[in-house]
mmCIF file of C-alpha atoms in Angstrom:
data_model
loop_
_atom_site.group_PDB
_atom_site.id
_atom_site.type_symbol
_atom_site.label_atom_id
_atom_site.label_comp_id
_atom_site.label_asym_id
_atom_site.label_seq_id
_atom_site.Cartn_x
_atom_site.Cartn_y
_atom_site.Cartn_z
ATOM 1 C CA MET A 1 -5.636 5.829 -14.079
ATOM 2 C CA LYS A 2 -1.840 5.340 -14.183
ATOM 3 C CA ARG A 3 -0.317 2.809 -11.204
ATOM 4 C CA GLY A 4 2.713 0.606 -9.745
ATOM 5 C CA LEU A 5 4.072 -0.231 -7.005
ATOM 6 C CA ILE A 6 7.499 1.661 -5.447
ATOM 7 C CA ALA A 7 9.223 -0.714 -2.918
ATOM 8 C CA ALA A 8 10.093 2.027 -0.867
ATOM 9 C CA THR A 9 7.891 3.787 1.657
ATOM 10 C CA GLY A 10 4.457 2.352 0.190
ATOM 11 C CA VAL A 11 2.661 2.328 -2.150
ATOM 12 C CA ALA A 12 3.035 5.151 -5.652
ATOM 13 C CA ALA A 13 -0.615 5.522 -6.984
ATOM 14 C CA MET A 14 0.357 6.512 -10.679
ATOM 15 C CA LEU A 15 -2.360 7.345 -12.557
ATOM 16 C CA VAL A 16 -3.515 7.584 -16.059
ATOM 17 C CA SER A 17 -6.201 7.105 -18.164
ATOM 18 C CA VAL A 18 -7.294 4.248 -20.071
ATOM 19 C CA ALA A 19 -10.479 2.925 -21.913
ATOM 20 C CA ALA A 20 -11.612 -0.231 -23.125
ATOM 21 C CA CYS A 21 -12.506 -1.903 -26.460
ATOM 22 C CA GLY A 22 -13.950 -5.757 -26.501
ATOM 23 C CA SER A 23 -13.166 -8.602 -28.226
ATOM 24 C CA SER A 24 -15.319 -11.890 -28.610
ATOM 25 C CA ASP A 25 -14.763 -15.544 -26.591
ATOM 26 C CA GLY A 26 -12.680 -17.297 -28.695
ATOM 27 C CA ASP A 27 -12.471 -21.642 -28.225
ATOM 28 C CA LYS A 28 -12.002 -22.155 -24.495
ATOM 29 C CA GLU A 29 -9.888 -24.811 -23.221
ATOM 30 C CA SER A 30 -11.179 -27.521 -21.105
ATOM 31 C CA GLY A 31 -8.928 -27.178 -17.889
ATOM 32 C CA ALA A 32 -6.067 -25.808 -16.483
ATOM 33 C CA GLY A 33 -4.922 -29.347 -16.078
ATOM 34 C CA GLY A 34 -2.596 -31.337 -18.436
ATOM 35 C CA SER A 35 -1.275 -27.408 -19.402
ATOM 36 C CA GLN A 36 2.157 -28.519 -20.287
ATOM 37 C CA GLY A 37 3.938 -27.096 -23.034
ATOM 38 C CA LYS A 38 1.266 -23.712 -23.002
ATOM 39 C CA SER A 39 2.057 -20.552 -22.245
ATOM 40 C CA LEU A 40 0.082 -17.679 -20.592
ATOM 41 C CA THR A 41 0.949 -14.298 -21.360
ATOM 42 C CA VAL A 42 0.254 -11.698 -18.452
ATOM 43 C CA TRP A 43 0.831 -8.233 -18.739
ATOM 44 C CA PHE A 44 1.682 -6.389 -16.048
ATOM 45 C CA MET A 45 2.571 -2.618 -15.993
ATOM 46 C CA ASP A 46 6.213 -1.336 -15.034
ATOM 47 C CA GLY A 47 6.729 -0.936 -11.503
ATOM 48 C CA SER A 48 3.720 -3.242 -10.167
ATOM 49 C CA ASN A 49 5.086 -6.389 -9.623
ATOM 50 C CA PRO A 50 7.719 -6.626 -7.432
ATOM 51 C CA PRO A 51 10.677 -8.706 -7.547
ATOM 52 C CA ALA A 52 10.490 -11.368 -4.707
ATOM 53 C CA TRP A 53 6.934 -11.537 -5.198
ATOM 54 C CA THR A 54 6.491 -12.152 -9.091
ATOM 55 C CA LYS A 55 9.289 -14.901 -8.942
ATOM 56 C CA SER A 56 7.134 -16.574 -6.160
ATOM 57 C CA VAL A 57 3.962 -16.825 -7.745
ATOM 58 C CA GLN A 58 5.927 -17.456 -11.909
ATOM 59 C CA ALA A 59 7.471 -20.339 -9.691
ATOM 60 C CA GLU A 60 3.916 -22.032 -8.091
ATOM 61 C CA PHE A 61 1.639 -21.007 -11.155
ATOM 62 C CA GLU A 62 4.520 -22.974 -13.626
ATOM 63 C CA GLN A 63 4.834 -25.821 -10.647
ATOM 64 C CA LYS A 64 1.134 -26.588 -10.413
ATOM 65 C CA THR A 65 0.018 -26.201 -14.222
ATOM 66 C CA GLY A 66 2.634 -27.142 -16.255
ATOM 67 C CA ALA A 67 2.595 -24.393 -18.112
ATOM 68 C CA LYS A 68 4.736 -20.895 -18.890
ATOM 69 C CA LEU A 69 4.564 -17.544 -17.613
ATOM 70 C CA ASP A 70 4.758 -15.775 -19.945
ATOM 71 C CA ILE A 71 5.408 -12.178 -18.380
ATOM 72 C CA LYS A 72 5.423 -8.905 -20.307
ATOM 73 C CA VAL A 73 6.014 -5.535 -17.959
ATOM 74 C CA GLN A 74 4.480 -2.421 -19.685
ATOM 75 C CA LYS A 75 5.140 1.082 -19.762
ATOM 76 C CA TRP A 76 2.769 3.577 -19.049
ATOM 77 C CA ASP A 77 3.334 5.956 -21.706
ATOM 78 C CA GLY A 78 0.910 4.775 -24.518
ATOM 79 C CA ILE A 79 -0.534 1.946 -23.244
ATOM 80 C CA GLN A 80 -4.376 3.328 -23.446
ATOM 81 C CA GLN A 81 -4.147 3.037 -27.770
ATOM 82 C CA LYS A 82 -1.723 -0.526 -26.973
ATOM 83 C CA LEU A 83 -4.372 -2.375 -24.629
ATOM 84 C CA THR A 84 -7.237 -1.200 -26.715
ATOM 85 C CA THR A 85 -5.953 -2.934 -29.787
ATOM 86 C CA ALA A 86 -4.316 -5.817 -27.924
ATOM 87 C CA LEU A 87 -7.902 -6.858 -26.441
ATOM 88 C CA SER A 88 -9.961 -6.229 -29.912
ATOM 89 C CA GLU A 89 -7.213 -8.702 -31.807
ATOM 90 C CA SER A 90 -7.626 -12.731 -31.922
ATOM 91 C CA SER A 91 -4.588 -13.116 -29.345
ATOM 92 C CA PRO A 92 -4.591 -10.906 -26.917
ATOM 93 C CA PRO A 93 -3.178 -10.988 -23.344
ATOM 94 C CA ASP A 94 -4.609 -13.625 -21.471
ATOM 95 C CA VAL A 95 -4.961 -11.815 -18.153
ATOM 96 C CA VAL A 96 -4.144 -7.887 -17.511
ATOM 97 C CA GLU A 97 -3.395 -5.660 -14.886
ATOM 98 C CA ILE A 98 -6.133 -2.725 -15.381
ATOM 99 C CA GLY A 99 -6.523 0.858 -13.358
ATOM 100 C CA ASN A 100 -9.353 -0.416 -10.618
ATOM 101 C CA THR A 101 -11.220 2.828 -11.810
ATOM 102 C CA GLN A 102 -10.911 1.947 -15.176
ATOM 103 C CA THR A 103 -12.532 -0.978 -15.640
ATOM 104 C CA PRO A 104 -15.996 -0.099 -16.773
ATOM 105 C CA SER A 105 -14.499 1.367 -19.541
ATOM 106 C CA TYR A 106 -13.445 -2.048 -20.751
ATOM 107 C CA ALA A 107 -15.916 -3.781 -19.334
ATOM 108 C CA GLN A 108 -18.474 -1.918 -20.991
ATOM 109 C CA THR A 109 -16.841 -3.014 -24.731
ATOM 110 C CA GLY A 110 -16.829 -6.666 -24.007
ATOM 111 C CA GLY A 111 -12.943 -6.409 -23.505
ATOM 112 C CA LEU A 112 -13.406 -8.816 -20.390
ATOM 113 C CA GLN A 113 -14.504 -11.757 -18.910
ATOM 114 C CA ASP A 114 -17.125 -11.810 -16.854
ATOM 115 C CA LEU A 115 -15.131 -14.040 -12.869
ATOM 116 C CA ALA A 116 -18.631 -14.167 -11.161
ATOM 117 C CA ASP A 117 -17.592 -17.665 -10.464
ATOM 118 C CA LEU A 118 -14.369 -16.438 -9.365
ATOM 119 C CA LYS A 119 -15.841 -14.626 -7.341
ATOM 120 C CA LYS A 120 -17.996 -16.845 -5.314
ATOM 121 C CA GLU A 121 -15.010 -19.238 -4.958
ATOM 122 C CA ILE A 122 -12.147 -17.115 -4.012
ATOM 123 C CA GLY A 123 -13.541 -13.686 -3.585
ATOM 124 C CA ALA A 124 -16.469 -13.955 -0.819
ATOM 125 C CA ASP A 125 -14.610 -11.666 1.663
ATOM 126 C CA TRP A 126 -12.639 -9.232 0.157
ATOM 127 C CA THR A 127 -13.496 -6.049 1.020
ATOM 128 C CA GLU A 128 -16.123 -4.525 -0.822
ATOM 129 C CA SER A 129 -14.497 -1.295 -1.371
ATOM 130 C CA LEU A 130 -11.517 -2.079 -3.129
ATOM 131 C CA ASN A 131 -13.978 -4.842 -5.165
ATOM 132 C CA LYS A 132 -16.426 -2.104 -6.059
ATOM 133 C CA PRO A 133 -14.189 -0.902 -8.583
ATOM 134 C CA SER A 134 -14.580 -5.048 -10.376
ATOM 135 C CA VAL A 135 -18.034 -4.662 -10.662
ATOM 136 C CA PHE A 136 -20.237 -2.890 -13.682
ATOM 137 C CA GLU A 137 -23.767 -3.452 -14.444
ATOM 138 C CA GLY A 138 -23.795 -6.059 -11.973
ATOM 139 C CA LYS A 139 -21.059 -8.240 -13.372
ATOM 140 C CA GLN A 140 -17.345 -8.881 -12.029
ATOM 141 C CA TYR A 141 -15.276 -8.219 -14.891
ATOM 142 C CA ALA A 142 -12.346 -8.221 -12.424
ATOM 143 C CA ALA A 143 -10.169 -8.954 -9.293
ATOM 144 C CA PRO A 144 -9.353 -6.751 -6.831
ATOM 145 C CA TRP A 145 -5.653 -6.746 -6.562
ATOM 146 C CA TYR A 146 -3.842 -3.936 -4.700
ATOM 147 C CA ALA A 147 -4.193 -0.748 -3.562
ATOM 148 C CA ALA A 148 -3.709 2.459 -1.659
ATOM 149 C CA ASN A 149 -4.166 6.159 -0.422
ATOM 150 C CA ARG A 150 -3.289 8.806 0.887
ATOM 151 C CA VAL A 151 -2.103 9.763 4.490
ATOM 152 C CA VAL A 152 -0.689 12.598 6.741
ATOM 153 C CA ILE A 153 3.398 12.753 6.061
ATOM 154 C CA TYR A 154 4.305 15.662 9.056
ATOM 155 C CA ASN A 155 7.605 16.653 10.371
ATOM 156 C CA LYS A 156 7.580 15.143 14.083
ATOM 157 C CA LYS A 157 9.644 17.994 14.877
ATOM 158 C CA ILE A 158 8.101 20.981 14.007
ATOM 159 C CA TRP A 159 4.907 19.408 15.585
ATOM 160 C CA ALA A 160 6.949 18.584 19.091
ATOM 161 C CA ASP A 161 8.627 21.983 19.465
ATOM 162 C CA ALA A 162 4.742 23.488 18.732
ATOM 163 C CA GLY A 163 3.790 21.543 21.811
ATOM 164 C CA ILE A 164 2.109 18.880 20.112
ATOM 165 C CA LYS A 165 2.247 15.647 21.925
ATOM 166 C CA ASP A 166 -0.184 13.285 20.233
ATOM 167 C CA VAL A 167 -1.407 12.333 16.483
ATOM 168 C CA PRO A 168 -4.978 13.570 15.979
ATOM 169 C CA LYS A 169 -7.552 11.644 16.328
ATOM 170 C CA THR A 170 -10.711 14.050 14.768
ATOM 171 C CA ARG A 171 -10.622 16.237 11.488
ATOM 172 C CA ALA A 172 -11.218 18.677 15.054
ATOM 173 C CA ASP A 173 -7.998 17.867 16.582
ATOM 174 C CA PHE A 174 -6.141 18.223 13.406
ATOM 175 C CA PHE A 175 -6.878 21.820 13.165
ATOM 176 C CA LYS A 176 -5.948 22.343 16.633
ATOM 177 C CA ALA A 177 -2.184 21.200 15.579
ATOM 178 C CA LEU A 178 -2.471 22.882 12.804
ATOM 179 C CA GLU A 179 -3.162 26.046 14.426
ATOM 180 C CA ALA A 180 -0.593 25.034 17.472
ATOM 181 C CA ILE A 181 2.268 25.301 14.521
ATOM 182 C CA GLU A 182 0.690 28.808 13.105
ATOM 183 C CA LYS A 183 0.902 30.142 16.529
ATOM 184 C CA LYS A 184 4.390 29.095 16.979
ATOM 185 C CA GLY A 185 5.155 31.234 13.916
ATOM 186 C CA ASP A 186 8.354 28.800 12.605
ATOM 187 C CA ALA A 187 7.526 26.529 9.949
ATOM 188 C CA GLU A 188 3.934 26.468 7.689
ATOM 189 C CA PRO A 189 1.454 24.658 9.307
ATOM 190 C CA LEU A 190 0.371 22.324 5.547
ATOM 191 C CA TYR A 191 1.698 22.708 2.374
ATOM 192 C CA LEU A 192 -1.447 21.830 0.257
ATOM 193 C CA PRO A 193 -1.850 23.202 -3.443
ATOM 194 C CA GLY A 194 -5.234 24.370 -4.363
ATOM 195 C CA GLN A 195 -5.573 21.683 -6.443
ATOM 196 C CA ASN A 196 -5.136 18.370 -4.551
ATOM 197 C CA TRP A 197 -8.137 16.424 -6.463
ATOM 198 C CA TYR A 198 -7.636 13.304 -5.583
ATOM 199 C CA PHE A 199 -7.600 14.793 -1.620
ATOM 200 C CA PHE A 200 -10.730 16.491 -2.460
ATOM 201 C CA ASP A 201 -12.418 13.487 -3.722
ATOM 202 C CA GLY A 202 -11.859 11.365 -0.894
ATOM 203 C CA LEU A 203 -13.480 14.265 1.410
ATOM 204 C CA THR A 204 -16.225 13.978 -1.224
ATOM 205 C CA ILE A 205 -16.591 10.126 -0.063
ATOM 206 C CA GLY A 206 -16.651 11.243 3.417
ATOM 207 C CA THR A 207 -19.459 13.667 2.747
ATOM 208 C CA GLY A 208 -21.592 10.068 0.542
ATOM 209 C CA ALA A 209 -21.420 12.925 -2.074
ATOM 210 C CA ASP A 210 -21.665 11.923 -5.956
ATOM 211 C CA LEU A 211 -19.901 14.264 -8.628
ATOM 212 C CA VAL A 212 -22.143 12.714 -11.096
ATOM 213 C CA LYS A 213 -26.013 12.343 -11.511
ATOM 214 C CA LYS A 214 -28.180 10.349 -13.902
ATOM 215 C CA ASP A 215 -30.069 12.762 -16.280
ATOM 216 C CA GLY A 216 -32.475 10.763 -18.039
ATOM 217 C CA LYS A 217 -29.494 8.158 -19.879
ATOM 218 C CA LYS A 218 -26.639 10.322 -19.773
ATOM 219 C CA TYR A 219 -25.067 11.868 -16.584
ATOM 220 C CA VAL A 220 -24.249 15.206 -16.270
ATOM 221 C CA SER A 221 -22.148 17.516 -13.403
ATOM 222 C CA ASN A 222 -23.719 16.918 -9.721
ATOM 223 C CA LEU A 223 -21.094 19.974 -8.470
ATOM 224 C CA ALA A 224 -23.909 21.947 -7.111
ATOM 225 C CA ASP A 225 -24.632 19.375 -4.702
ATOM 226 C CA PRO A 226 -24.731 20.370 -1.232
ATOM 227 C CA LYS A 227 -22.236 17.578 0.127
ATOM 228 C CA VAL A 228 -20.287 18.220 -2.687
ATOM 229 C CA THR A 229 -20.235 21.938 -1.714
ATOM 230 C CA LYS A 230 -19.688 20.968 2.018
ATOM 231 C CA ALA A 231 -16.450 18.822 1.217
ATOM 232 C CA MET A 232 -15.354 21.977 -0.574
ATOM 233 C CA GLU A 233 -15.639 23.459 2.962
ATOM 234 C CA ILE A 234 -13.560 21.211 4.544
ATOM 235 C CA TYR A 235 -10.911 21.704 2.202
ATOM 236 C CA LYS A 236 -10.701 25.357 1.995
ATOM 237 C CA GLN A 237 -10.557 25.185 6.018
ATOM 238 C CA TYR A 238 -7.673 22.523 5.526
ATOM 239 C CA GLN A 239 -6.087 25.039 2.820
ATOM 240 C CA ALA A 240 -6.122 27.919 4.569
ATOM 241 C CA PHE A 241 -3.247 26.721 7.007
ATOM 242 C CA SER A 242 -1.004 26.797 3.635
ATOM 243 C CA LYS A 243 0.713 28.846 1.601
ATOM 244 C CA ALA A 244 0.702 26.921 -0.847
ATOM 245 C CA PRO A 245 -0.624 28.549 -4.769
ATOM 246 C CA LYS A 246 -4.100 28.246 -5.137
ATOM 247 C CA ASP A 247 -3.943 27.072 -9.055
ATOM 248 C CA LYS A 248 -1.434 24.249 -8.526
ATOM 249 C CA ASP A 249 -1.945 20.385 -8.023
ATOM 250 C CA GLU A 250 0.468 18.172 -5.767
ATOM 251 C CA ALA A 251 2.762 17.387 -8.571
ATOM 252 C CA THR A 252 3.674 21.156 -9.600
ATOM 253 C CA PRO A 253 6.202 21.697 -7.896
ATOM 254 C CA GLN A 254 6.804 17.979 -6.206
ATOM 255 C CA GLN A 255 5.079 18.831 -2.792
ATOM 256 C CA ALA A 256 7.424 16.093 -1.370
ATOM 257 C CA ASP A 257 9.637 18.836 -2.379
ATOM 258 C CA ILE A 258 9.075 21.307 -0.253
ATOM 259 C CA PHE A 259 8.231 19.020 2.648
ATOM 260 C CA ALA A 260 11.998 17.992 2.064
ATOM 261 C CA LYS A 261 13.224 21.474 2.906
ATOM 262 C CA GLY A 262 12.190 20.625 7.044
ATOM 263 C CA LYS A 263 9.667 24.467 6.805
ATOM 264 C CA THR A 264 6.553 22.413 7.054
ATOM 265 C CA GLY A 265 4.503 20.761 9.502
ATOM 266 C CA ALA A 266 2.525 18.305 7.097
ATOM 267 C CA PHE A 267 1.201 17.632 4.228
ATOM 268 C CA ILE A 268 -1.500 14.837 2.532
ATOM 269 C CA GLY A 269 0.265 12.552 -0.295
ATOM 270 C CA MET A 270 0.940 8.914 -0.918
ATOM 271 C CA GLY A 271 2.999 7.342 1.331
ATOM 272 C CA TRP A 272 6.042 6.534 -1.407
ATOM 273 C CA GLU A 273 6.444 10.454 -1.458
ATOM 274 C CA ALA A 274 8.354 10.547 1.240
ATOM 275 C CA ALA A 275 10.836 8.551 0.183
ATOM 276 C CA THR A 276 10.772 11.428 -2.487
ATOM 277 C CA ALA A 277 11.548 13.895 0.512
ATOM 278 C CA ILE A 278 14.382 11.660 2.256
ATOM 279 C CA LYS A 279 16.458 11.209 -1.457
ATOM 280 C CA ALA A 280 16.263 15.755 -1.682
ATOM 281 C CA ASN A 281 17.221 15.818 2.203
ATOM 282 C CA PRO A 282 18.390 12.572 3.620
ATOM 283 C CA ALA A 283 18.258 14.362 6.712
ATOM 284 C CA ILE A 284 15.079 14.768 6.994
ATOM 285 C CA GLU A 285 14.093 10.796 7.594
ATOM 286 C CA LYS A 286 14.738 10.872 11.113
ATOM 287 C CA GLU A 287 11.073 13.580 11.752
ATOM 288 C CA ILE A 288 9.243 12.049 9.385
ATOM 289 C CA GLY A 289 6.230 10.823 10.788
ATOM 290 C CA TYR A 290 2.787 9.184 9.381
ATOM 291 C CA PHE A 291 -1.236 8.983 10.773
ATOM 292 C CA THR A 292 -4.603 8.226 9.224
ATOM 293 C CA ILE A 293 -5.976 11.283 7.633
ATOM 294 C CA PRO A 294 -8.790 11.455 10.538
ATOM 295 C CA GLY A 295 -12.371 12.336 9.957
ATOM 296 C CA GLU A 296 -15.376 14.270 11.969
ATOM 297 C CA LYS A 297 -14.996 10.992 14.585
ATOM 298 C CA ALA A 298 -12.101 9.071 16.333
ATOM 299 C CA ASP A 299 -13.228 5.449 14.733
ATOM 300 C CA LYS A 300 -14.389 6.943 11.422
ATOM 301 C CA PRO A 301 -11.178 7.718 9.141
ATOM 302 C CA GLU A 302 -11.754 10.957 6.298
ATOM 303 C CA GLY A 303 -12.618 9.648 3.367
ATOM 304 C CA VAL A 304 -9.688 8.774 1.061
ATOM 305 C CA PHE A 305 -9.782 7.741 -3.049
ATOM 306 C CA LEU A 306 -8.264 4.342 -3.193
ATOM 307 C CA GLY A 307 -5.925 4.051 -6.119
ATOM 308 C CA GLY A 308 -5.028 0.657 -7.298
ATOM 309 C CA SER A 309 -5.302 -2.114 -10.042
ATOM 310 C CA ASN A 310 -7.325 -4.875 -11.356
ATOM 311 C CA LEU A 311 -6.606 -8.440 -12.642
ATOM 312 C CA ALA A 312 -8.950 -9.260 -15.934
ATOM 313 C CA ILE A 313 -9.274 -12.002 -18.216
ATOM 314 C CA SER A 314 -9.219 -10.716 -21.166
ATOM 315 C CA ALA A 315 -12.587 -11.836 -22.945
ATOM 316 C CA GLY A 316 -10.992 -12.931 -26.362
ATOM 317 C CA SER A 317 -8.388 -15.402 -24.610
ATOM 318 C CA LYS A 318 -8.415 -19.381 -25.154
ATOM 319 C CA LYS A 319 -6.978 -20.016 -22.096
ATOM 320 C CA GLN A 320 -9.791 -19.621 -20.162
ATOM 321 C CA GLU A 321 -9.333 -21.644 -17.437
ATOM 322 C CA LEU A 322 -5.345 -21.791 -17.524
ATOM 323 C CA ALA A 323 -6.007 -17.844 -16.873
ATOM 324 C CA LYS A 324 -8.586 -18.281 -13.885
ATOM 325 C CA GLU A 325 -5.766 -20.340 -12.279
ATOM 326 C CA PHE A 326 -3.326 -17.801 -12.618
ATOM 327 C CA LEU A 327 -5.630 -15.291 -10.957
ATOM 328 C CA LYS A 328 -5.635 -17.703 -7.789
ATOM 329 C CA ILE A 329 -2.712 -18.127 -7.388
ATOM 330 C CA ALA A 330 -1.953 -14.425 -7.251
ATOM 331 C CA LEU A 331 -5.286 -13.694 -5.050
ATOM 332 C CA SER A 332 -4.307 -16.456 -2.879
ATOM 333 C CA ASP A 333 -4.089 -14.856 0.717
ATOM 334 C CA LYS A 334 -0.579 -16.396 0.945
ATOM 335 C CA ASN A 335 0.233 -14.166 -2.262
ATOM 336 C CA GLU A 336 -1.962 -10.814 -1.373
ATOM 337 C CA GLY A 337 -0.296 -10.899 1.875
ATOM 338 C CA ALA A 338 3.562 -11.200 0.459
ATOM 339 C CA LEU A 339 2.798 -8.497 -1.613
ATOM 340 C CA ALA A 340 1.902 -6.120 0.962
ATOM 341 C CA LYS A 341 4.911 -7.638 2.905
ATOM 342 C CA GLU A 342 7.102 -6.143 0.087
ATOM 343 C CA VAL A 343 5.798 -2.996 -0.584
ATOM 344 C CA GLY A 344 3.607 -1.874 1.313
ATOM 345 C CA SER A 345 0.210 -2.230 -0.874
ATOM 346 C CA ILE A 346 -3.099 -2.129 0.785
ATOM 347 C CA PRO A 347 -4.439 -6.146 0.444
ATOM 348 C CA ASN A 348 -8.028 -6.898 -1.336
ATOM 349 C CA LYS A 349 -8.926 -9.021 1.856
ATOM 350 C CA GLU A 350 -9.349 -6.821 5.288
ATOM 351 C CA SER A 351 -7.567 -10.252 7.478
ATOM 352 C CA LEU A 352 -4.861 -9.553 5.629
ATOM 353 C CA LEU A 353 -3.750 -5.814 6.823
ATOM 354 C CA SER A 354 -1.805 -7.405 9.242
ATOM 355 C CA ASN A 355 1.013 -7.668 6.490
ATOM 356 C CA VAL A 356 1.786 -3.788 6.543
ATOM 357 C CA LYS A 357 3.325 -4.307 10.160
ATOM 358 C CA GLY A 358 6.006 -2.323 10.194
ATOM 359 C CA ASN A 359 6.413 -0.522 7.190
ATOM 360 C CA ALA A 360 4.874 2.707 9.113
ATOM 361 C CA ALA A 361 3.364 4.975 6.147
ATOM 362 C CA ALA A 362 1.250 2.161 4.630
ATOM 363 C CA GLU A 363 -0.063 1.447 9.091
ATOM 364 C CA ALA A 364 -1.498 4.597 8.347
ATOM 365 C CA ALA A 365 -3.014 3.573 5.316
ATOM 366 C CA ALA A 366 -4.982 0.815 6.093
ATOM 367 C CA PRO A 367 -7.457 2.115 8.454
ATOM 368 C CA ALA A 368 -9.047 3.884 6.100
ATOM 369 C CA ALA A 369 -9.518 1.638 3.337
ATOM 370 C CA LYS A 370 -12.508 0.259 4.163
ATOM 371 C CA SER A 371 -14.667 2.960 4.060
ATOM 372 C CA GLY A 372 -12.665 4.432 1.053
ATOM 373 C CA GLY A 373 -13.772 4.894 -2.470
ATOM 374 C CA THR A 374 -13.592 5.912 -6.313
ATOM 375 C CA THR A 375 -14.277 8.581 -8.665
ATOM 376 C CA PRO A 376 -17.479 7.807 -10.377
ATOM 377 C CA LEU A 377 -16.984 3.896 -11.608
ATOM 378 C CA ILE A 378 -18.524 5.175 -15.071
ATOM 379 C CA PRO A 379 -16.663 4.652 -18.859
ATOM 380 C CA GLU A 380 -17.609 8.529 -19.347
ATOM 381 C CA TRP A 381 -15.325 9.550 -16.194
ATOM 382 C CA ALA A 382 -12.134 9.117 -17.619
ATOM 383 C CA GLN A 383 -12.506 12.297 -20.297
ATOM 384 C CA VAL A 384 -13.548 14.588 -17.025
ATOM 385 C CA GLU A 385 -9.817 13.370 -15.314
ATOM 386 C CA ASN A 386 -7.775 15.430 -18.820
ATOM 387 C CA ALA A 387 -5.921 18.346 -18.451
ATOM 388 C CA PRO A 388 -7.458 20.828 -17.974
ATOM 389 C CA ASN A 389 -9.522 19.153 -15.101
ATOM 390 C CA PRO A 390 -12.430 21.228 -14.355
ATOM 391 C CA ILE A 391 -13.372 20.329 -10.762
ATOM 392 C CA LYS A 392 -9.544 21.552 -10.480
ATOM 393 C CA ALA A 393 -10.578 24.667 -11.634
ATOM 394 C CA TYR A 394 -13.865 24.880 -9.846
ATOM 395 C CA MET A 395 -12.075 24.519 -6.369
ATOM 396 C CA THR A 396 -9.196 26.955 -7.425
ATOM 397 C CA ALA A 397 -12.209 29.640 -7.577
ATOM 398 C CA VAL A 398 -13.588 28.332 -4.412
ATOM 399 C CA LEU A 399 -10.796 28.792 -3.262
ATOM 400 C CA ASN A 400 -10.400 32.754 -4.238
ATOM 401 C CA GLY A 401 -14.159 33.810 -2.983
ATOM 402 C CA LYS A 402 -16.181 32.291 -5.094
ATOM 403 C CA SER A 403 -19.494 30.434 -3.925
ATOM 404 C CA PRO A 404 -19.418 27.036 -4.500
ATOM 405 C CA GLU A 405 -22.159 27.142 -6.176
ATOM 406 C CA ASP A 406 -21.442 29.589 -8.797
ATOM 407 C CA ALA A 407 -18.306 27.673 -9.077
ATOM 408 C CA ALA A 408 -19.918 24.574 -10.217
ATOM 409 C CA LYS A 409 -21.755 26.601 -12.634
ATOM 410 C CA GLN A 410 -18.465 28.485 -14.062
ATOM 411 C CA VAL A 411 -17.884 24.534 -15.251
ATOM 412 C CA GLU A 412 -20.371 22.772 -14.991
ATOM 413 C CA ALA A 413 -20.974 22.789 -19.134
ATOM 414 C CA ASP A 414 -17.520 21.847 -19.597
ATOM 415 C CA MET A 415 -17.388 19.151 -17.446
ATOM 416 C CA ASN A 416 -21.426 17.401 -18.967
ATOM 417 C CA LYS A 417 -19.255 17.889 -22.059
ATOM 418 C CA ARG A 418 -17.047 15.423 -21.165
ATOM 419 C CA LEU A 419 -19.251 13.433 -19.681
ATOM 420 C CA SER A 420 -21.388 13.380 -22.849
ATOM 421 C CA GLN A 421 -18.020 12.170 -25.192
ATOM 422 C CA LYS A 422 -17.430 8.819 -26.007
ATOM 423 C CA ASN A 423 -14.474 6.714 -25.096
#
């Protein structure tokens, strides 16, 4: 999945599928000390390393180790093949940024170094939901760097005109607010296209659903599970408040552009999407508010998909200790906090969430991070999300009147075929 940071109103979770290719361990240097004259190559993805954070981390690393930090920013287009090739070469980049859900693909084929010792040293209090994608088959193959999740972005004027005084604390409260806007009749209560797949994935996390299950030694579709059905029924309740097409996703058209017209009560999206709306209509900025997607009970937010990135060390790097020294610096409380402050990202420890104070979108996203999750953390999953995503087809079928059971059967063969493909 493709991800980056945009220093506007929050973090942009940009999604791209990647696969892994391993390499054998090279000779390791004895330690980070005595690194004068050496250099460490780090690959960041375009948009992920903001200027102030990067300058500070680079200076700290170079002062502490005596080595130079060679930062190479990679474009998202074509990164799958480029990184796969790089990890298989004799001199791969030493440290790489990878999408959190794609870590298993690289770990499976040996492209990443086991970081169990680093986890013990600096990661004892990493937030479990953020760290989970760094672990594959019980081993720590990466370190959580940052995450982002969806929030409710709403038009305060439309809500006030409908007589709504407080932001909802429960899902039932949210539905009541949408009903009030609907009754007022001046605006579309919620813009929610039928294929906002990552919001649906968050709902499945909230119901405790698994989208795949093990059948012998292979994974197969689990869309017929009652917990998945429950999540889809919740989605259908939300979508009933929207006039958005049932066969399109949130990017077709861009939901922020629809919201910018000032005739929509709310939409569910990434915090940075507010900046897109403001660019389209600067006058709407004063009307924009944010709140956490509410769950069934007030003390537990709705499940959310946690998009984000991990930092990993190439298994073939000959500078293992120096690379670990970089991770210790980049992932320190000081620098994790600085990153959160600069761009509104969710840091890798709950104790650091205070750093997003003052960023309204990030403050709304933070409460749901602890109970958030991801897509299935298996190497086979990448193929499922390739267009045309069969889960999107499932969603549209249900919204057009098919039972969740029949819709699941409709896409089962395609989904199982994708899960059986090699990456």
